Tab-separated table of C-alpha atoms and ligand atoms in Angstrom:
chain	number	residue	atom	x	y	z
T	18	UNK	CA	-8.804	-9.365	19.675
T	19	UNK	CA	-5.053	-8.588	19.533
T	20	UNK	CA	-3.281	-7.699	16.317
T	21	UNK	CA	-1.824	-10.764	16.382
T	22	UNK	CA	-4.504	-13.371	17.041
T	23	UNK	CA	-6.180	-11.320	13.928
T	24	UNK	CA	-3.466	-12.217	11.862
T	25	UNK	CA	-4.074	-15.850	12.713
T	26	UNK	CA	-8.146	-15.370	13.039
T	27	UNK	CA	-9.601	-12.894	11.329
T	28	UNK	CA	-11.787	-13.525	8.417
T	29	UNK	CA	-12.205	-17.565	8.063
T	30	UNK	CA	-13.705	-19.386	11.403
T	31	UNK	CA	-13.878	-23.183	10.566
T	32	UNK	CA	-17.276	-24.894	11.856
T	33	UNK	CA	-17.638	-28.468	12.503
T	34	UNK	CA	-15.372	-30.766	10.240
T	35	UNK	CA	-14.359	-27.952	7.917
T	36	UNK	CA	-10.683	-27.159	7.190
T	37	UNK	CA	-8.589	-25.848	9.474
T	38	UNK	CA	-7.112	-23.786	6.572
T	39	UNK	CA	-9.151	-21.353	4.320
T	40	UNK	CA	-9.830	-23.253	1.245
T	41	UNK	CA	-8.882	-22.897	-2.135
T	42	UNK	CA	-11.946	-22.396	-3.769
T	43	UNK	CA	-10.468	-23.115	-7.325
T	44	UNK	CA	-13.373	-22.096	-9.397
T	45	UNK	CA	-14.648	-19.367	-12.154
T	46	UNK	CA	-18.320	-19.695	-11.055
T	47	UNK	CA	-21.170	-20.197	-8.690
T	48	UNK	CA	-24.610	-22.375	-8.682
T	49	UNK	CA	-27.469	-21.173	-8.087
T	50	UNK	CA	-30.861	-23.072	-7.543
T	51	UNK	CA	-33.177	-20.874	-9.735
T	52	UNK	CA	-33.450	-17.966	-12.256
T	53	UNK	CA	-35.305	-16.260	-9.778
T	54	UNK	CA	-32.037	-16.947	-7.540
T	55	UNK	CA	-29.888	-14.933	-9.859
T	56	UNK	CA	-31.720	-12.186	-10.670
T	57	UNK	CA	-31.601	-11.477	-6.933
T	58	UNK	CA	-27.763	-11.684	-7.250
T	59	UNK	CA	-27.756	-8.558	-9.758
T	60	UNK	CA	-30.424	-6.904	-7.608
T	61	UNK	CA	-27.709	-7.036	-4.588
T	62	UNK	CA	-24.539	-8.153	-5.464
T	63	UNK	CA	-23.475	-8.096	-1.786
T	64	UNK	CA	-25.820	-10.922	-0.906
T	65	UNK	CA	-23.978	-13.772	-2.611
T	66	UNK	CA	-21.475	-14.436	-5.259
T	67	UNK	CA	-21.660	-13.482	-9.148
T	68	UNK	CA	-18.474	-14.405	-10.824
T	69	UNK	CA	-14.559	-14.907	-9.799
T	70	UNK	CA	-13.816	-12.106	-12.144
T	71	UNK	CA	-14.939	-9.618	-9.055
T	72	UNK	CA	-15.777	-12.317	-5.747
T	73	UNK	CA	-13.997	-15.525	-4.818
T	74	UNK	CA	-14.303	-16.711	-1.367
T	75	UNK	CA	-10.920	-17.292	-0.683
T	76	UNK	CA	-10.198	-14.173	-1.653
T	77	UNK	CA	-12.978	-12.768	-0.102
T	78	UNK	CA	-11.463	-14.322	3.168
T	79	UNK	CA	-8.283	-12.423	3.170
T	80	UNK	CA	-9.942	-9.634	2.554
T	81	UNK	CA	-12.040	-9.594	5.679
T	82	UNK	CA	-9.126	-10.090	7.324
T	83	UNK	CA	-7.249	-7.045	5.947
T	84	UNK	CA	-10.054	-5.007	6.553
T	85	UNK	CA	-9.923	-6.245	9.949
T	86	UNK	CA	-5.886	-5.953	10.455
T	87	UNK	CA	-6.573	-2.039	9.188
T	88	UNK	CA	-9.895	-1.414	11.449
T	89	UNK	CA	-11.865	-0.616	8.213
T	90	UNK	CA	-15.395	-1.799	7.115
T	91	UNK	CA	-14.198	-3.509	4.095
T	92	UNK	CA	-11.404	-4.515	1.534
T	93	UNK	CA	-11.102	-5.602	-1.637
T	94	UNK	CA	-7.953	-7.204	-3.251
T	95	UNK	CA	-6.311	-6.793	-6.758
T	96	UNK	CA	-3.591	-8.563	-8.618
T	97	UNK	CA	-1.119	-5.953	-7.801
T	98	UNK	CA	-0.134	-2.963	-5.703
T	99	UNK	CA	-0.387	-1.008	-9.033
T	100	UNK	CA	-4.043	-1.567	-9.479
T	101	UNK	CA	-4.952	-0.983	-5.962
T	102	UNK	CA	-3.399	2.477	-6.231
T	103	UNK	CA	-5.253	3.095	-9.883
T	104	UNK	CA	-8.691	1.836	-8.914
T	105	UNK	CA	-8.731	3.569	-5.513
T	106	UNK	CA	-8.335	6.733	-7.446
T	107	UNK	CA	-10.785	5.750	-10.761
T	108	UNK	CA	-13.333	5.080	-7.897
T	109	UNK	CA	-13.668	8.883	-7.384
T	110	UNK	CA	-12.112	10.491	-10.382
T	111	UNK	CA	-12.949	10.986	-13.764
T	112	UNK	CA	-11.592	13.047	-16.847
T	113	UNK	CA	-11.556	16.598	-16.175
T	114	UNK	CA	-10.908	15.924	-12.312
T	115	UNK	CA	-7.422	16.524	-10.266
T	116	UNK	CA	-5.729	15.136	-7.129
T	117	UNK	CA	-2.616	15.905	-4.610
T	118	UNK	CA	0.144	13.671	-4.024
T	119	UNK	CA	2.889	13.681	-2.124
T	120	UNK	CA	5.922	13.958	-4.655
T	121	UNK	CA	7.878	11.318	-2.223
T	122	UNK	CA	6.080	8.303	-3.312
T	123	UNK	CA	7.133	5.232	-5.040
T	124	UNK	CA	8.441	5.632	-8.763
T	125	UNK	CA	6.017	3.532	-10.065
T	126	UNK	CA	3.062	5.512	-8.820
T	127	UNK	CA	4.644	8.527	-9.647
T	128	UNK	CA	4.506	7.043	-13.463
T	129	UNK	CA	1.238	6.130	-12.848
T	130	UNK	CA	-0.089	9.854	-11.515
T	131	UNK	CA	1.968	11.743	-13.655
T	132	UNK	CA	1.932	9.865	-17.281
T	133	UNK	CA	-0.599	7.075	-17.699
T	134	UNK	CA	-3.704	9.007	-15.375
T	135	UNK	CA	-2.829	11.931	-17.167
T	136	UNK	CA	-3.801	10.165	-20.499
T	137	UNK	CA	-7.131	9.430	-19.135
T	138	UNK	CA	-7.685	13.191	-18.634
T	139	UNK	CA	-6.871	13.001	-14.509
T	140	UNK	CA	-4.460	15.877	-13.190
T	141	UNK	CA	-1.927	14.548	-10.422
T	142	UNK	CA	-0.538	18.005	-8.571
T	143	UNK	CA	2.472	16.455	-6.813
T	144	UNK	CA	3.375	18.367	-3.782
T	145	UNK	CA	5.972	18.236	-1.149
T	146	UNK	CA	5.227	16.158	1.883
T	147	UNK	CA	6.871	18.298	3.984
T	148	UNK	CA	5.199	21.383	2.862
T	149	UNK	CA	3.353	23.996	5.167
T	150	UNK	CA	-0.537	23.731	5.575
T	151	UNK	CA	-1.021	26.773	3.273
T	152	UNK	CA	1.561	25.640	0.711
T	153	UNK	CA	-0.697	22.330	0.433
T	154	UNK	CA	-4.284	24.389	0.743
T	155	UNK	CA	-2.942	26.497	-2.217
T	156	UNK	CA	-2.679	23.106	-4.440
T	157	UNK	CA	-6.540	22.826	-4.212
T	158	UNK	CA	-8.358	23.310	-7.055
T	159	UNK	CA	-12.194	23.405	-7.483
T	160	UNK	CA	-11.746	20.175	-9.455
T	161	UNK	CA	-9.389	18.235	-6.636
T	162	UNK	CA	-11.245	15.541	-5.311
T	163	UNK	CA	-8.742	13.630	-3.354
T	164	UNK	CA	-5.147	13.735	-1.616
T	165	UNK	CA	-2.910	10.760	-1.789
T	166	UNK	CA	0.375	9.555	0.152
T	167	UNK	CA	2.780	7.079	1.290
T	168	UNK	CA	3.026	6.349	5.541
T	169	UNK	CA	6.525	5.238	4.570
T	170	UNK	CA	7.388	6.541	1.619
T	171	UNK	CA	9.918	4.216	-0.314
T	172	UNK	CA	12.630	4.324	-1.128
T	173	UNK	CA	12.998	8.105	0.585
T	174	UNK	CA	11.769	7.123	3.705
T	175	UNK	CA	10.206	9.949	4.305
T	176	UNK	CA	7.580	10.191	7.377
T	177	UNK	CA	4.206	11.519	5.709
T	178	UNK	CA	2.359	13.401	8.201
T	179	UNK	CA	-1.655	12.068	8.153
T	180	UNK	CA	-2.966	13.789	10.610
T	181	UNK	CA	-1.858	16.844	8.750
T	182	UNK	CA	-2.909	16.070	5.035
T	183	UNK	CA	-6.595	14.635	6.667
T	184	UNK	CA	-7.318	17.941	7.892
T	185	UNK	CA	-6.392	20.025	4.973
T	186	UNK	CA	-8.086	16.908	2.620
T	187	UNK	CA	-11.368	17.295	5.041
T	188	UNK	CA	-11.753	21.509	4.996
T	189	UNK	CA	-11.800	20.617	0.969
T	190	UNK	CA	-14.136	17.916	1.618
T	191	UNK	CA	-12.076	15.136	-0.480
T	192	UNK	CA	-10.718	12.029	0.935
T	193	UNK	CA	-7.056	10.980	2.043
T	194	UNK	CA	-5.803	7.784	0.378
T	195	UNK	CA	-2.427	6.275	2.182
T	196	UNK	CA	-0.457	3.649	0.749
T	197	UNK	CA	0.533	1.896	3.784
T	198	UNK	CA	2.373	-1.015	2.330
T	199	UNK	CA	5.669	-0.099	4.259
T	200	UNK	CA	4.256	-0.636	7.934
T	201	UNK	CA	1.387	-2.619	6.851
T	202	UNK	CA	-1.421	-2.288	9.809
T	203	UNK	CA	1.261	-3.592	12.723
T	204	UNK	CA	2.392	-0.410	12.828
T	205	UNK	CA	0.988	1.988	11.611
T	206	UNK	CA	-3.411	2.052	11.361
T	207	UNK	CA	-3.910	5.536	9.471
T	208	UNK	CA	-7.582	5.200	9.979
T	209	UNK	CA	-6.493	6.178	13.104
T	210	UNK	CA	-5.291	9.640	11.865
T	211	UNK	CA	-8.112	10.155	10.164
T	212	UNK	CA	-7.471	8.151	6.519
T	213	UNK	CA	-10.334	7.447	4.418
T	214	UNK	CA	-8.525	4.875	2.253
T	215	UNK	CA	-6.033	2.656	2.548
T	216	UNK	CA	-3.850	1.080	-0.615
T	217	UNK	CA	-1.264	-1.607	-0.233
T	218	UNK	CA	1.283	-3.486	-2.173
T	219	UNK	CA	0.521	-6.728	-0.828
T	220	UNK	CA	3.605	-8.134	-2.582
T	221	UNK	CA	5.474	-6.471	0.115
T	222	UNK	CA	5.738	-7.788	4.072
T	223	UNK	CA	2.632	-8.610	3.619
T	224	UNK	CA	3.273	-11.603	1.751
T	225	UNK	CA	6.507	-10.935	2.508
T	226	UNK	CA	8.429	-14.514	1.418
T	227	UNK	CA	8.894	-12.884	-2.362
T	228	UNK	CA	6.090	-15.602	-3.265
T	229	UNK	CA	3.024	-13.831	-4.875
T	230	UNK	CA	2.315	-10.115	-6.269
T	231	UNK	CA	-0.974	-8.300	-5.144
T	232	UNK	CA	-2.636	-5.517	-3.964
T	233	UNK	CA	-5.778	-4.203	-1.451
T	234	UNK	CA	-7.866	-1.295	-1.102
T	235	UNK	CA	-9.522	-1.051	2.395
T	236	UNK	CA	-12.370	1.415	3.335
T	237	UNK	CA	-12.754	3.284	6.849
T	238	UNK	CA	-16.428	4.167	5.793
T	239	UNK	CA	-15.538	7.464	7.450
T	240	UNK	CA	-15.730	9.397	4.003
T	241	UNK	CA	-19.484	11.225	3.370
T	242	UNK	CA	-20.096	10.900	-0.507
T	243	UNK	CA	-22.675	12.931	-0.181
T	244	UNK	CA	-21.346	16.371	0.209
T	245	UNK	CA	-22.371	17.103	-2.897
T	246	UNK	CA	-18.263	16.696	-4.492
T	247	UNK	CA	-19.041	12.943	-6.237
T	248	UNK	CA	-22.401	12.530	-7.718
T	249	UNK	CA	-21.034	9.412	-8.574
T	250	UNK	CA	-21.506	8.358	-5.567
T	251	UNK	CA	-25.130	9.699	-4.595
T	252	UNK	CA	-26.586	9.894	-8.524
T	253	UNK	CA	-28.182	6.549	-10.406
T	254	UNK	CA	-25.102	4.260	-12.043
T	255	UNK	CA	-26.515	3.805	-15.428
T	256	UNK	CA	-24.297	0.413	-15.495
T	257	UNK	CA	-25.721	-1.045	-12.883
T	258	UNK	CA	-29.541	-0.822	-13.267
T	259	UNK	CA	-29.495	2.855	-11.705
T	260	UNK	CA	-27.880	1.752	-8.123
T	261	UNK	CA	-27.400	4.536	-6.256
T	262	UNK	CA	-23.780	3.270	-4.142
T	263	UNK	CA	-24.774	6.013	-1.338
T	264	UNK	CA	-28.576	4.771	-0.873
T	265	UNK	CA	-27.851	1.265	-1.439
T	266	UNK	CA	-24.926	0.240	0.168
T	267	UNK	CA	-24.241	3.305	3.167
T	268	UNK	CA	-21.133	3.576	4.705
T	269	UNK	CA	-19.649	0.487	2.217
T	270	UNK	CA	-20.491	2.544	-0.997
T	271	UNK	CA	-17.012	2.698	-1.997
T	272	UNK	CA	-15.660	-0.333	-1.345
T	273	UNK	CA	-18.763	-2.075	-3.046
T	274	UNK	CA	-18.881	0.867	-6.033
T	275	UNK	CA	-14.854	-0.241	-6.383
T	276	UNK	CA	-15.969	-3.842	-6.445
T	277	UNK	CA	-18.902	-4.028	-8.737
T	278	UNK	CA	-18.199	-1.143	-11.285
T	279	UNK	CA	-14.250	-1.022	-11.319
T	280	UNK	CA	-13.192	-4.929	-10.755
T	281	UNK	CA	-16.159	-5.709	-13.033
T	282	UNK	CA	-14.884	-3.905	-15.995
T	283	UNK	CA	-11.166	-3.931	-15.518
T	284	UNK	CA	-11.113	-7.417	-13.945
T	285	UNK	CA	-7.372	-7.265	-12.237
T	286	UNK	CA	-8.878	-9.746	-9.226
T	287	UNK	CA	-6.309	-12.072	-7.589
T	288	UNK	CA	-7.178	-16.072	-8.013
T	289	UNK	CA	-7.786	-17.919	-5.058
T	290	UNK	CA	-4.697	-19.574	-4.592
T	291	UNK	CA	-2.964	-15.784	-5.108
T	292	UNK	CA	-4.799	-15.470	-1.627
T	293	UNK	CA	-4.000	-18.183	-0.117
T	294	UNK	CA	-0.475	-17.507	-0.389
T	295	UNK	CA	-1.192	-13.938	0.465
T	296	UNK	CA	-3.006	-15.363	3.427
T	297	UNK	CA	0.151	-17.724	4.743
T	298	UNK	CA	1.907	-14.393	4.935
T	299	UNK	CA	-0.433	-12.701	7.097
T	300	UNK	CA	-0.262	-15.393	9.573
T	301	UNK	CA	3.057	-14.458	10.485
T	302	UNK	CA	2.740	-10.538	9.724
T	303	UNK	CA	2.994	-9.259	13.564
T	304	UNK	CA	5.375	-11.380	14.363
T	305	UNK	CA	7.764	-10.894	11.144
T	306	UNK	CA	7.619	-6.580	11.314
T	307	UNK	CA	8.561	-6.637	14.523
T	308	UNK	CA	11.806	-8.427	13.695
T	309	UNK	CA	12.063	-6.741	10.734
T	310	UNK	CA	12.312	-3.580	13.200
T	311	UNK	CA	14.980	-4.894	15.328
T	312	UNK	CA	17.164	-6.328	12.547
T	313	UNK	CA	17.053	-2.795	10.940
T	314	UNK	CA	17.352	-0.939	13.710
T	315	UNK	CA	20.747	-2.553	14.473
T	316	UNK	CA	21.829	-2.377	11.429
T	317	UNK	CA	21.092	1.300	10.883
T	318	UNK	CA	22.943	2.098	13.614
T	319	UNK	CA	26.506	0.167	12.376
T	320	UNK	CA	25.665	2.441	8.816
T	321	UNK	CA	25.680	5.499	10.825
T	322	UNK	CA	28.762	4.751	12.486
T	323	UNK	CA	30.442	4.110	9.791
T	324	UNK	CA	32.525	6.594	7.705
T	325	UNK	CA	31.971	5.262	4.288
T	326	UNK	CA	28.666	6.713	4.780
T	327	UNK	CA	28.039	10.139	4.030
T	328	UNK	CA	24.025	9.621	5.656
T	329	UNK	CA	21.683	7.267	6.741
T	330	UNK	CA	17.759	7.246	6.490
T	331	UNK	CA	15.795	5.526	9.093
T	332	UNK	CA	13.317	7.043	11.109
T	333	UNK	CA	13.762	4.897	13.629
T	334	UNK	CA	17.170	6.706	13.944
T	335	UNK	CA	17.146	10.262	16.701
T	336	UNK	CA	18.966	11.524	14.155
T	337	UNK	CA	16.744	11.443	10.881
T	338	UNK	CA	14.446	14.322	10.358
T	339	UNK	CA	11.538	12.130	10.321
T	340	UNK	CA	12.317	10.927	14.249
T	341	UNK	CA	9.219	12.872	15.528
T	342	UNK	CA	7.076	12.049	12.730
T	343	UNK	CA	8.232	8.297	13.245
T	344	UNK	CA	7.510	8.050	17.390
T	345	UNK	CA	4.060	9.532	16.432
T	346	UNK	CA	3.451	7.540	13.512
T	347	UNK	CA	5.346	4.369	13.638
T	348	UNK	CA	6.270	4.069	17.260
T	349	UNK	CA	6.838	0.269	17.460
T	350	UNK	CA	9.403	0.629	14.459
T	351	UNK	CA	10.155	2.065	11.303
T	352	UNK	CA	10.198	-1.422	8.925
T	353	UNK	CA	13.152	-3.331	7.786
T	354	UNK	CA	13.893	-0.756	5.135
T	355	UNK	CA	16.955	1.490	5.342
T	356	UNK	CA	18.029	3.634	2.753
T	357	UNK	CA	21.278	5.147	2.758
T	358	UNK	CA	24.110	7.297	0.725
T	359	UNK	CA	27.452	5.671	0.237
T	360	UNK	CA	30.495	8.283	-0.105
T	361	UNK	CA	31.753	8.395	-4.009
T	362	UNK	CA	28.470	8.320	-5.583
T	363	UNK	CA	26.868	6.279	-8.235
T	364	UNK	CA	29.942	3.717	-8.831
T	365	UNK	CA	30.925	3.496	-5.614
T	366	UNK	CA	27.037	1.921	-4.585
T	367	UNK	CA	26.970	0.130	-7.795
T	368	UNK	CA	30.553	-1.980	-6.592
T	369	UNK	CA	29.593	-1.892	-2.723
T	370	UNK	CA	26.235	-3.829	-4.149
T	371	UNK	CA	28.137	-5.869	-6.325
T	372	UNK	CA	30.464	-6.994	-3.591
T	373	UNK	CA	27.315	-8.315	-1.094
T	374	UNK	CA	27.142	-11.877	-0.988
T	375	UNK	CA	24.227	-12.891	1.595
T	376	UNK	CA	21.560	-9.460	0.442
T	377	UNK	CA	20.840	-9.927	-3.249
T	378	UNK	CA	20.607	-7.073	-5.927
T	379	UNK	CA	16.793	-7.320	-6.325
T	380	UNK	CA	13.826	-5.108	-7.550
T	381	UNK	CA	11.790	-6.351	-4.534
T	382	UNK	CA	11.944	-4.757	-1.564
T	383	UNK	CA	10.480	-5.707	1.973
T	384	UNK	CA	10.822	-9.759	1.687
T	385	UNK	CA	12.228	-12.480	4.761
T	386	UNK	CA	15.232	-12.041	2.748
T	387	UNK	CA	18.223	-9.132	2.862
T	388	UNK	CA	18.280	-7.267	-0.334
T	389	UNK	CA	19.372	-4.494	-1.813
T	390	UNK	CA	18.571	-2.150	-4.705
T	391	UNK	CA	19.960	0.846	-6.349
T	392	UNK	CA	16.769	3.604	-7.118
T	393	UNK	CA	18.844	5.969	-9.647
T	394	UNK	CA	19.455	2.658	-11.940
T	395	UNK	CA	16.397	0.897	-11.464
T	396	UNK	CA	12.822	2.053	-9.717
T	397	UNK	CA	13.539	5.673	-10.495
T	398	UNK	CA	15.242	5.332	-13.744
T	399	UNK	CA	12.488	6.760	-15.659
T	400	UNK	CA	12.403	9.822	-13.579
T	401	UNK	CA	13.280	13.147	-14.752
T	402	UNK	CA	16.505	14.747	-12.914
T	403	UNK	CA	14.289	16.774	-11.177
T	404	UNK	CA	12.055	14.427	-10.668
T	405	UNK	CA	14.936	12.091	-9.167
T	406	UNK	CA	15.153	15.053	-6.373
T	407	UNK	CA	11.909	15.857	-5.618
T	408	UNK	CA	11.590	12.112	-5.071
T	409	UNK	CA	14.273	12.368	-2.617
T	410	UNK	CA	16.986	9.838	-4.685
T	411	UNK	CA	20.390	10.538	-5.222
T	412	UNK	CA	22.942	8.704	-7.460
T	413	UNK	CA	24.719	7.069	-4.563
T	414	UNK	CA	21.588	6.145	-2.570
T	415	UNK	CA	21.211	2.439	-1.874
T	416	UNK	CA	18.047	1.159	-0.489
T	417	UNK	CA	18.795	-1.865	2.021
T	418	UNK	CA	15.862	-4.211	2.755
T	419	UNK	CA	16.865	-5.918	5.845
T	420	UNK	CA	15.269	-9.126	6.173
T	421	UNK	CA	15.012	-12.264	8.906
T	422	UNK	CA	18.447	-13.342	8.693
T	423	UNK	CA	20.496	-13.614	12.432
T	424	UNK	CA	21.661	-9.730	12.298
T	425	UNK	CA	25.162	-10.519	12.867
T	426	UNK	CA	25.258	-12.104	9.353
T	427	UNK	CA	23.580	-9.431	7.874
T	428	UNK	CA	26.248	-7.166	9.416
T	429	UNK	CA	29.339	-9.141	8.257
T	430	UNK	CA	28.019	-9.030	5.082
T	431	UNK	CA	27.732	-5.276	5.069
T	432	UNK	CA	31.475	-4.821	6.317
T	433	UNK	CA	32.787	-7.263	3.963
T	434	UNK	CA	31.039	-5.464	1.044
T	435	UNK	CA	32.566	-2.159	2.306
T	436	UNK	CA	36.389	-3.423	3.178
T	437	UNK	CA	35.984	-4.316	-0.920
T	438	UNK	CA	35.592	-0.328	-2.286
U	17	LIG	C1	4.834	1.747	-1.621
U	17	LIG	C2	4.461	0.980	-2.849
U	17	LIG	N1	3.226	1.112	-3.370
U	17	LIG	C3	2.851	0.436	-4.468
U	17	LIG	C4	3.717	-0.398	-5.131
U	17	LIG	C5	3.255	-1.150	-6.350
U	17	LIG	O1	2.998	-2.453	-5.967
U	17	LIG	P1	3.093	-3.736	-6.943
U	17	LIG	O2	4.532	-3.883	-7.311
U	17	LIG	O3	2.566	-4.840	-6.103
U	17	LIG	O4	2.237	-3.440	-8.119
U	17	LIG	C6	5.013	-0.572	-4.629
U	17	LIG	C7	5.967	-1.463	-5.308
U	17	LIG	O5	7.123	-1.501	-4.996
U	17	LIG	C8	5.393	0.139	-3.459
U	17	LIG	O6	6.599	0.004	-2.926
């Protein structure tokens, strides 16, 4: 089946009389015939439904399809980007444990990794995604169990090379983790480059009409727990009757370990009309990034020509240093999202912003609609100086979201906004 028909397809096939749509299945709980019935349940949670504080099957519908947009075995949604990134990583970490990360990532993950994990006793070693293959072996530590980046790193736009990072991840015998919420599967698949994981922001072009917040963690089933790294993994779960996720559940341990230990105690599981919406996106997914690609491409292309720009940073563009990486990588298109450097700095972007009129000033990034955001004032304000750099931002940066509009009003927009500074 083609990408597309997935979007439309996967994961809910309607028999005889039933919906066309997947249902909202609006409830907390589950019947079951017999005691007998539900004791099996807790035997094998995969075999039928507990509780909607971990399983709903709307939910459970979009996930099937995500897993099968991404080509993995298995996905499991959250209630926001945020919690897919922090479970992914609780699900093989614990205190006393460190991972790598690319340094260009979003600034809310970089909070996450470098403040609020650290309180629970996890190490993030943030390195640079461009670094050589030695300069990232020599971040190992005996205690690293996993490496994490961003396809599409936002707002730098930095290209992050998989292929690489898998190997080095693999001779260390840890898993890669990729956000991929920037591409989203139609185009880019890092199971392909040899991912283990895959996060998303769902909240993103996946949803992509600014309607509902979320987030997904898919599995490959590539990754063998049992090298002896996570006993975790391969040793008896005291919290669930002595399961051991390896032995019980094969190439899905993860995904169900994340499902029935992590979702059970934190509970950050979307409702089912949260996936509904999330589903009404994905319809429309294949069709919407490729537009999103031509919209942006054009319009990166006027920014570059224009000399109230000191630089512009798309991938898509021969001239970013990212080109290669992109045609490997993304070679269908870079996303909607542009980010570029306006000549006079910080007040300059703040009254070029000011002066739009069709993109909005918005936090959001990656909706049907233009917007526009500046990182040094708003995503990244909590950054350190140096943090702002190694994250790639700089005080005139703007990051342009280019959305669905006709292109030539996007562009009008953009020249009126710059005949105003
Ligand atoms: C690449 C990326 N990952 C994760 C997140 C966090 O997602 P959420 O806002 O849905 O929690 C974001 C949010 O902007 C993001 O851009």
């Amino acid at each position: 089946m083609n990408i597309e028909t997935k979007c439309l397809h996967a994961g809910y096939t309607p028999k005889n009389t039933e919906p066309r749509v997947v249902p909202i299945v609006q409830s907390t709980t589950y019947v079951y015939d017999s005691t007998d019935d539900i004791a099996a349940v807790f035997d094998d949670p995969t075999k039928s439904l507990i509780y909607s504080r971990f399983e709903n099957p709307t939910v459970m519908a979009v996930e099937e399809k995500i897993a099968a947009l991404e080509g993995g075995i298995g996905a499991m949604c959250t209630s926001s980007g945020q919690a897919a990134s922090l479970l992914s990583l609780l699900n093989i970490l614990q205190a006393g444990d460190s991972f790598i990360s690319a340094a260009t990532i979003y600034g809310g993950t970089i909070n996450l990794f470098a403040y609020t994990m650290k309180k629970l006793g996890i190490e993030c070693i943030f390195v640079d995604a461009d670094a050589s293959e030695d300069e990232i072996r020599a971040a190992f530590k005996p205690n690293t169990k996993a490496v994490f980046g961003e396809t599409l790193a936002n707002p730098a736009l930095t290209v992050f090379d998989i292929e690489k990072f898998a190997k080095i991840a693999h001779e260390n015998n840890v898993p890669l983790i990729i956000d991929n919420t920037f591409p989203t599967p139609i185009l880019c698949r890092p199971f392909e480059f040899g991912a283990d994981i895959i996060v998303h922001s769902t909240t993103k072009y996946m949803d992509g009409h600014a309607v509902q917040g979320g987030g997904v963690i898919i599995d490959s089933g590539n990754f063998d727990w049992t090298n002896g790294k996570f006993p975790e993994f391969t040793e008896p779960d005291e919290s669930y009757h002595g399961t051991i996720y390896t032995k019980a559940y094969g190439k899905a341990a993860y995904i169900v370990k994340a499902r029935m230990q992590l979702m059970r105690d934190f509970g950050c599981y979307p409702s089912a009309q949260s996936a509904f919406y999330l589903n009404l996106g994905l319809e429309t997914l294949a069709v919407r990034m490729k537009q999103y690609c031509e919209n942006a491409m054009t319009v990166a292309q006027f920014l570059e020509s224009n000399d109230k720009v000191e630089s512009v940073n798309y991938p898509g563009l021969p001239s970013s240093k990212y080109h290669a990486l992109a045609e490997k990588y993304l070679p269908q298109g870079t996303s909607g999202v542009i980010s570029f450097v306006i000549k006079g700095g910080r007040s300059t972007a703040v009254k070029f912003m000011d002066s739009l009129k069709l993109a909005s000033n918005e936090v959001h990034v990656a909706d049907i609609r233009t917007c526009v955001l500046h990182p040094a004032s708003a995503t990244h304000r909590q950054l350190t100086d140096e943090q702002l750099v190694a994250a790639g931002i700089n005080g005139g940066l703007i990051r342009l979201s280019v959305g669905l509009e006709n292109v030539n009003d996007i562009l009008d927009d953009l020249k009126s906004a710059f005949a105003a500074i």
